[in-house]
Coordinates of C-alpha atoms in Angstrom, one line a residue:
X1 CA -3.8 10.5 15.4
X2 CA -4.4 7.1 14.0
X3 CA -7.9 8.0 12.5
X4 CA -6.1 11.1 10.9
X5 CA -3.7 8.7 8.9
X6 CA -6.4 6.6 7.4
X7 CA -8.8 9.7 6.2
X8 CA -6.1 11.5 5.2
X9 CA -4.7 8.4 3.0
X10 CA -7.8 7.7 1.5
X11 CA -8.1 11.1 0.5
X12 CA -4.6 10.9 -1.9
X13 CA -5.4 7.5 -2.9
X14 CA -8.5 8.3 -4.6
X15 CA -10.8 5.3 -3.2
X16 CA -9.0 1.7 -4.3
X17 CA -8.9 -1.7 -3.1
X18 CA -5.5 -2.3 -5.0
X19 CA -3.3 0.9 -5.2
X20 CA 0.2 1.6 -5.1
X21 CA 0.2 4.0 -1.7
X22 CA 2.3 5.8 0.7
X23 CA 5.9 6.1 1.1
X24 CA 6.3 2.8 0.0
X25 CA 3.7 3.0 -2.8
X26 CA 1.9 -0.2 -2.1
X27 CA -1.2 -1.3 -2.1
X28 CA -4.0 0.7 -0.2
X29 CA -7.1 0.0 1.9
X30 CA -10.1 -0.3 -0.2
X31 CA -12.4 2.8 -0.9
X32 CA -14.7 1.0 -3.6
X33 CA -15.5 -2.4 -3.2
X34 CA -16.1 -5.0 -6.5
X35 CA -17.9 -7.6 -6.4
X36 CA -15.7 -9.1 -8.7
X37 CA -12.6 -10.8 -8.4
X38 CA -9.6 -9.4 -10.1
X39 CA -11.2 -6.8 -12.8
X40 CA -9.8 -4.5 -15.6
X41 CA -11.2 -1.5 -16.5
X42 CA -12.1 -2.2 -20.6
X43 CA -11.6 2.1 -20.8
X44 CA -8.1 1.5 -20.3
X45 CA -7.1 -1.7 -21.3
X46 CA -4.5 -2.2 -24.3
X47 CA -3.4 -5.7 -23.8
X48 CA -0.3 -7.0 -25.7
X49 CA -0.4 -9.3 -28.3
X50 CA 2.1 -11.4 -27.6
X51 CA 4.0 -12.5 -24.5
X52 CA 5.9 -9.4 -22.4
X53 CA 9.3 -9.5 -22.0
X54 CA 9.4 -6.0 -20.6
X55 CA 7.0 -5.0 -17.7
X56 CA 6.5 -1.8 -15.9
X57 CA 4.6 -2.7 -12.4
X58 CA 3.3 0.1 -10.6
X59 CA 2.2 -1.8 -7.9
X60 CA 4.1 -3.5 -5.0
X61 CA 2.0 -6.8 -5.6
X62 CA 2.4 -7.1 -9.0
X63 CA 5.8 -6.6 -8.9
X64 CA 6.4 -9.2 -6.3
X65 CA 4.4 -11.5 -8.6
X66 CA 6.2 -10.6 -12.1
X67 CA 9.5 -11.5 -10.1
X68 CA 7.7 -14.7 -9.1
X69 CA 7.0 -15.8 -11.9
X70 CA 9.9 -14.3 -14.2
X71 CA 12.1 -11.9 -12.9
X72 CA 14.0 -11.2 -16.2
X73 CA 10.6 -9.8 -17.2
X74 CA 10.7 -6.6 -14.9
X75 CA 12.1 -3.3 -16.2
X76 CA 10.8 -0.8 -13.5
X77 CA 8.9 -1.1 -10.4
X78 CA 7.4 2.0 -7.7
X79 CA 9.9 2.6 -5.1
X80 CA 8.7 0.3 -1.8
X81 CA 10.3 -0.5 1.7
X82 CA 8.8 -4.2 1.4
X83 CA 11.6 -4.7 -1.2
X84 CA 14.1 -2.3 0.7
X85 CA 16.6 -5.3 1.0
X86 CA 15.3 -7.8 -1.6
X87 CA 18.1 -8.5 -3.7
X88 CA 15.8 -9.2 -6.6
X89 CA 15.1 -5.4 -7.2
X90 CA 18.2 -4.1 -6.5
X91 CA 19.2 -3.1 -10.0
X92 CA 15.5 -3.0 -11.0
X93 CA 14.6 1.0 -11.6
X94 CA 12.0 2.9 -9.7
X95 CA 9.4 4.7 -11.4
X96 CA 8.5 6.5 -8.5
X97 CA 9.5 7.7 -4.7
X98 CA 7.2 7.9 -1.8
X99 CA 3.5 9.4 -2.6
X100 CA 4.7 11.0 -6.2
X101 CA 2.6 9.6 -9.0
X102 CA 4.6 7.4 -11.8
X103 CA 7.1 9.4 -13.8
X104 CA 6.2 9.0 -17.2
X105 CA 9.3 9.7 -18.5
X106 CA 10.8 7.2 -16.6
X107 CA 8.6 4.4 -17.9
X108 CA 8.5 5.3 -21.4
X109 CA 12.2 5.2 -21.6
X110 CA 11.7 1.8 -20.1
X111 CA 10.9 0.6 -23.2
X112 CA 8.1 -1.2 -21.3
X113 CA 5.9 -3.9 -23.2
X114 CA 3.5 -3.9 -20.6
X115 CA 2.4 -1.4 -17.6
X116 CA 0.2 -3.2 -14.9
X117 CA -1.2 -0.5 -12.6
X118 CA -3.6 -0.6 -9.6
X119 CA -7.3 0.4 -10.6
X120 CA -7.6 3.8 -8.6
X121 CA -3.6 5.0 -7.6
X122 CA -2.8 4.1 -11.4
X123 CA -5.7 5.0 -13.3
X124 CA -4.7 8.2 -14.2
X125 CA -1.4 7.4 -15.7
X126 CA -2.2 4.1 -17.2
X127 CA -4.6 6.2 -19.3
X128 CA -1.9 8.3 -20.4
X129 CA 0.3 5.5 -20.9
X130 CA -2.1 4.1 -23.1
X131 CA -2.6 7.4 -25.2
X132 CA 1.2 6.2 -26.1
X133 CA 0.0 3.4 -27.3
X134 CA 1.7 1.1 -24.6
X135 CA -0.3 -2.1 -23.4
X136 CA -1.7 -1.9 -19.6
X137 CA -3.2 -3.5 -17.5
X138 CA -5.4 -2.0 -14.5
X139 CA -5.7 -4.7 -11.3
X140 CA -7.9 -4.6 -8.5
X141 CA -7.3 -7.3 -5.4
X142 CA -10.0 -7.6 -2.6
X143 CA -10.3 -11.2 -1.6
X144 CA -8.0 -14.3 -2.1
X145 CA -9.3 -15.7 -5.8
X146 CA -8.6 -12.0 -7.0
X147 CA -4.9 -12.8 -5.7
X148 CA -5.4 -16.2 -7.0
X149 CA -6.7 -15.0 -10.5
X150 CA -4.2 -11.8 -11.0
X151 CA -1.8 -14.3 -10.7
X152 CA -2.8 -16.3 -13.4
X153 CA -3.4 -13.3 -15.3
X154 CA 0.0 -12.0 -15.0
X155 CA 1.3 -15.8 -15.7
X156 CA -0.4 -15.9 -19.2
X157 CA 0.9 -12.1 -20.2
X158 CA 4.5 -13.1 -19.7
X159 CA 4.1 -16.9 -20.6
X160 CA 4.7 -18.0 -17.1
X161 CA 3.5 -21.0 -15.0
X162 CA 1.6 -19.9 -12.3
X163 CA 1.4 -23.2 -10.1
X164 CA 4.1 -23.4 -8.2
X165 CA 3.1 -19.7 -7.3
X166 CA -0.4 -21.1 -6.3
X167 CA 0.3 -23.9 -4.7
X168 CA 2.9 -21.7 -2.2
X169 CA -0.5 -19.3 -1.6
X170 CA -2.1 -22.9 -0.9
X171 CA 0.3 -23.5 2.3
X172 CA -0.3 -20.4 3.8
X173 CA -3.6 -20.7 4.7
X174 CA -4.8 -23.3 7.4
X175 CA -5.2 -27.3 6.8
X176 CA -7.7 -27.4 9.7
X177 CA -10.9 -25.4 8.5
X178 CA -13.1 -26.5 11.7
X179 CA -12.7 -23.3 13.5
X180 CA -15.7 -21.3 16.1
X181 CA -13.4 -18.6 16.8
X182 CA -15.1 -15.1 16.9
X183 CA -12.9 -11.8 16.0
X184 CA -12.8 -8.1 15.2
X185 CA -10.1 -6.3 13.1
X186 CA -10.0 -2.6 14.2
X187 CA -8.0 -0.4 12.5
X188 CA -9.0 2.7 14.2
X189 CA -10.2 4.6 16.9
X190 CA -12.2 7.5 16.0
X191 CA -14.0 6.2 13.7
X192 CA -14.1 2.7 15.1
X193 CA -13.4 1.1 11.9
X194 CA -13.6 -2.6 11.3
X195 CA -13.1 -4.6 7.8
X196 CA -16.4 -6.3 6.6
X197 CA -16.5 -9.7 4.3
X198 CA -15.7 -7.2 1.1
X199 CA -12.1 -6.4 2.0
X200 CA -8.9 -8.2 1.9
X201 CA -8.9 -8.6 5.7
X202 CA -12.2 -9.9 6.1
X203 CA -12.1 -12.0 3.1
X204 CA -9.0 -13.5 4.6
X205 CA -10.7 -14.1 8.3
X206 CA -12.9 -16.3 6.0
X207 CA -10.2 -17.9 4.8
X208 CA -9.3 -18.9 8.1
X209 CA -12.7 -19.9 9.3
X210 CA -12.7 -16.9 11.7
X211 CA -16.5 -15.7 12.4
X212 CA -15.9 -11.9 11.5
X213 CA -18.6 -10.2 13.5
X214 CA -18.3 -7.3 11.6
X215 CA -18.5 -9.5 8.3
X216 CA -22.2 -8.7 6.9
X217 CA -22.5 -5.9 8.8
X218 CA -22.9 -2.5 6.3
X219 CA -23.4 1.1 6.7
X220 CA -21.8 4.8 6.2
X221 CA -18.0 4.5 6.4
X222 CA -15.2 6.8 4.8
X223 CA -13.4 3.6 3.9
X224 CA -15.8 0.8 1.1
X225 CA -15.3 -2.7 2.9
X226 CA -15.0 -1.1 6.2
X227 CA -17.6 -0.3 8.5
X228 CA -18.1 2.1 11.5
X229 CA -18.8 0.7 14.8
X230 CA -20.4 2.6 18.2
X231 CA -18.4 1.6 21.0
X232 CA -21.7 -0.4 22.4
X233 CA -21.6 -2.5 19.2
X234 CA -18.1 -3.5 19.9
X235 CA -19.2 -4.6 23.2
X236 CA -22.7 -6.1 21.9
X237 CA -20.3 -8.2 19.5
X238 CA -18.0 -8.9 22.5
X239 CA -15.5 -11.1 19.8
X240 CA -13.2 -13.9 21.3
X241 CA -9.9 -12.0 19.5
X242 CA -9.9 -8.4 18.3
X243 CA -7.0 -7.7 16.4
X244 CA -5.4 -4.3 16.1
X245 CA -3.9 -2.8 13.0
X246 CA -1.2 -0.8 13.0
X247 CA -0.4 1.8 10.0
X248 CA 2.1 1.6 7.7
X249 CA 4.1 4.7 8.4
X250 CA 5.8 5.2 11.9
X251 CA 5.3 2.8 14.9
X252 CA 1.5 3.3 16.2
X253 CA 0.3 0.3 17.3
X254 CA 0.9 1.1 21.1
X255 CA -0.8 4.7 20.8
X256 CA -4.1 2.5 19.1
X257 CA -4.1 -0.3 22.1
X258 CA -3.1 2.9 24.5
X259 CA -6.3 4.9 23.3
X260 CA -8.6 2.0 23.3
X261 CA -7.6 1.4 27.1
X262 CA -9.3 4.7 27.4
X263 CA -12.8 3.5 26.1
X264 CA -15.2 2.7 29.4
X265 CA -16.1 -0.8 27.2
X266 CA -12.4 -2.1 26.7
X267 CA -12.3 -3.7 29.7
X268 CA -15.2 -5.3 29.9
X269 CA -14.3 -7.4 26.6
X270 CA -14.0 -10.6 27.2
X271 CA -10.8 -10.5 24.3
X272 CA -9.1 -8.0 26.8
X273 CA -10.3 -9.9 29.7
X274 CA -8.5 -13.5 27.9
X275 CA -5.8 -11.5 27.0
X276 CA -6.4 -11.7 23.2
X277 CA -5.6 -8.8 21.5
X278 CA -3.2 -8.8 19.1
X279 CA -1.5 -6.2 17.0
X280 CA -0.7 -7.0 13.5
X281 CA 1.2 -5.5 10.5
X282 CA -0.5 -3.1 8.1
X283 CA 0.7 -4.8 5.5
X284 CA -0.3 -8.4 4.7
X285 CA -4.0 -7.9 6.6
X286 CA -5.3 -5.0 5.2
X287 CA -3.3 -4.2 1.8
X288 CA -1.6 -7.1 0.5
X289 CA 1.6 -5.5 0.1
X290 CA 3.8 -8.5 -1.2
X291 CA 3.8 -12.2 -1.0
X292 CA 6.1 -12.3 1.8
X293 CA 3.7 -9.7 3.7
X294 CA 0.7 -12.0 2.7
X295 CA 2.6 -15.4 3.9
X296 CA 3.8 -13.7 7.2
X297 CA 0.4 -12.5 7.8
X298 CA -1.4 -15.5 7.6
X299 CA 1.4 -17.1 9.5
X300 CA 0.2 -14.7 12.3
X301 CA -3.2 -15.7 12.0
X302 CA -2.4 -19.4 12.7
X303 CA -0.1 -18.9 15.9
X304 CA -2.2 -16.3 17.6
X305 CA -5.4 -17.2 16.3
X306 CA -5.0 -20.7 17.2
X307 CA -2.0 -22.2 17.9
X308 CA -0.6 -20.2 20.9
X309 CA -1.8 -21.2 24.5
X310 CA -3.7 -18.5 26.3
X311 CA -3.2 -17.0 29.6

């Protein structure tokens, strides 16, 4: 079951909003929300004095930033199938496979000059990594300046330029801003789960100008940024677009729309009644993943959202 995936991943991942997770060992959905941008925990922060030449990146995002940026700069990434067929990595080691933590072995023999982690997922070994006296870096991405300012970050450790990286993020998002659509991202069943405004996918309906009806809405929830909705709160909100979310492993998105047929209040929706409910990728909407997840994502947003005509 659908619900069963998400508990059961935010058990293992031990309550993040950036993590490396799952079988591809990416970033997770959020279990702590900061109402910061991107952060660094000062407990576990040995920053290098000089510009990295050899980085360690135990997240899927960072990585895919690091290889923006510099890709002569990365030594050893966590094994991911968002980079399964990117040539960039092929020769790159992996420092870990599936849901196994980092092998510290691994990266120490690296020779790394800088270990970026994901607050939560990494914490752990970044601390012990540190003990070894090996500079770190703990991140933690929950809305687009975060993305925006982690990028910089990075930039600055490895003596990159970060601009042209920024202005690419600048071209996914919409040029039009003057937008009255209504929408719900549900992500699960039992609980129905929706992202609030402190989450990468509701942060990103702002982006788009998308009234997220769930957005200030707060309350008990397994998941931090995510809140639990009755099924007559779904149909109270009665959104214009309510996009599913389908999980990273395996191909569920059918059984999600299949078991929300079920619920007495689907059909009367006017979303299901317009024929506007669309599934989306894990990846991109609710853990940033990559670039390339993030970009495709957002291109999503704009052809469903707005740009396709409706039947």
């Amino acid at each position: 079951m659908y619900h069963r995936w998400l508990l059961s991943a935010l058990a293992f991942l031990l309550s993040i909003t950036l993590v490396a997770c799952n079988s591809a060992s990416t970033q997770q959905l959020p279990a702590k929300v900061a109402n910061t941008t991107e952060t660094t925990n000062s407990n576990s922060q040995q920053l290098p004095k000089k510009s990295a030449k050899r980085v360690v990146a135990l997240s899927s995002l960072s990585a895919d930033i690091i290889a923006e940026l510099d890709k002569t700069k990365i030594v050893g990434i966590t094994g991911s199938k968002l980079f399964k067929d990117d040539s960039r990595f092929k020769n790159i080691p992996r420092v870990s496979e599936g849901q196994n933590p980092p092998n510290l072995e691994k990266i120490v023999a690296l020779k790394p000059d800088l270990v970026i982690g994901a607050e939560g997922f990494s914490t752990i070994p970044i601390q012990k990594i540190n003990q070894l006296r090996i500079p770190t870096l703990l991140t933690q991405v929950n809305n687009w300046e975060s993305l925006e300012k982690l990028t910089k970050t990075l930039a600055e450790l490895i003596d990159a330029d970060p601009q042209p990286l920024l202005n690419r993020y600048k071209t996914f998002l919409p040029n039009d801003h003057n937008q009255s659509l209504t929408a719900l991202v549900l992500v699960s069943r039992q609980p129905i789960l929706a992202p609030n405004k402190n989450s990468w996918a509701g942060d990103l309906l702002t982006q788009f100008k998308v009234n997220n009806l769930a957005a200030e809405l707060q309350g008990k929830s397994p998941v931090g940024g995510y809140v639990t909705l009755s099924a007559e709160k779904v149909l109270e909100a009665n959104p214009d677009a309510i996009i599913l979310v389908n999980p990273p492993q395996g191909n569920s998105e059918v059984g999600l729309l299949d078991s929300l047929k079920k619920e007495s209040f689907w059909k009367q929706l006017q979303a299901t009644q317009n024929n506007r409910i669309y599934v989306f990728d894990y990846y991109g909407l609710v853990n940033p993943g990559s670039i390339d997840a993030i970009e495709k994502a957002c291109q999503q947003l704009k052809q469903d959202l707005f740009g396709a005509e409706r039947t």
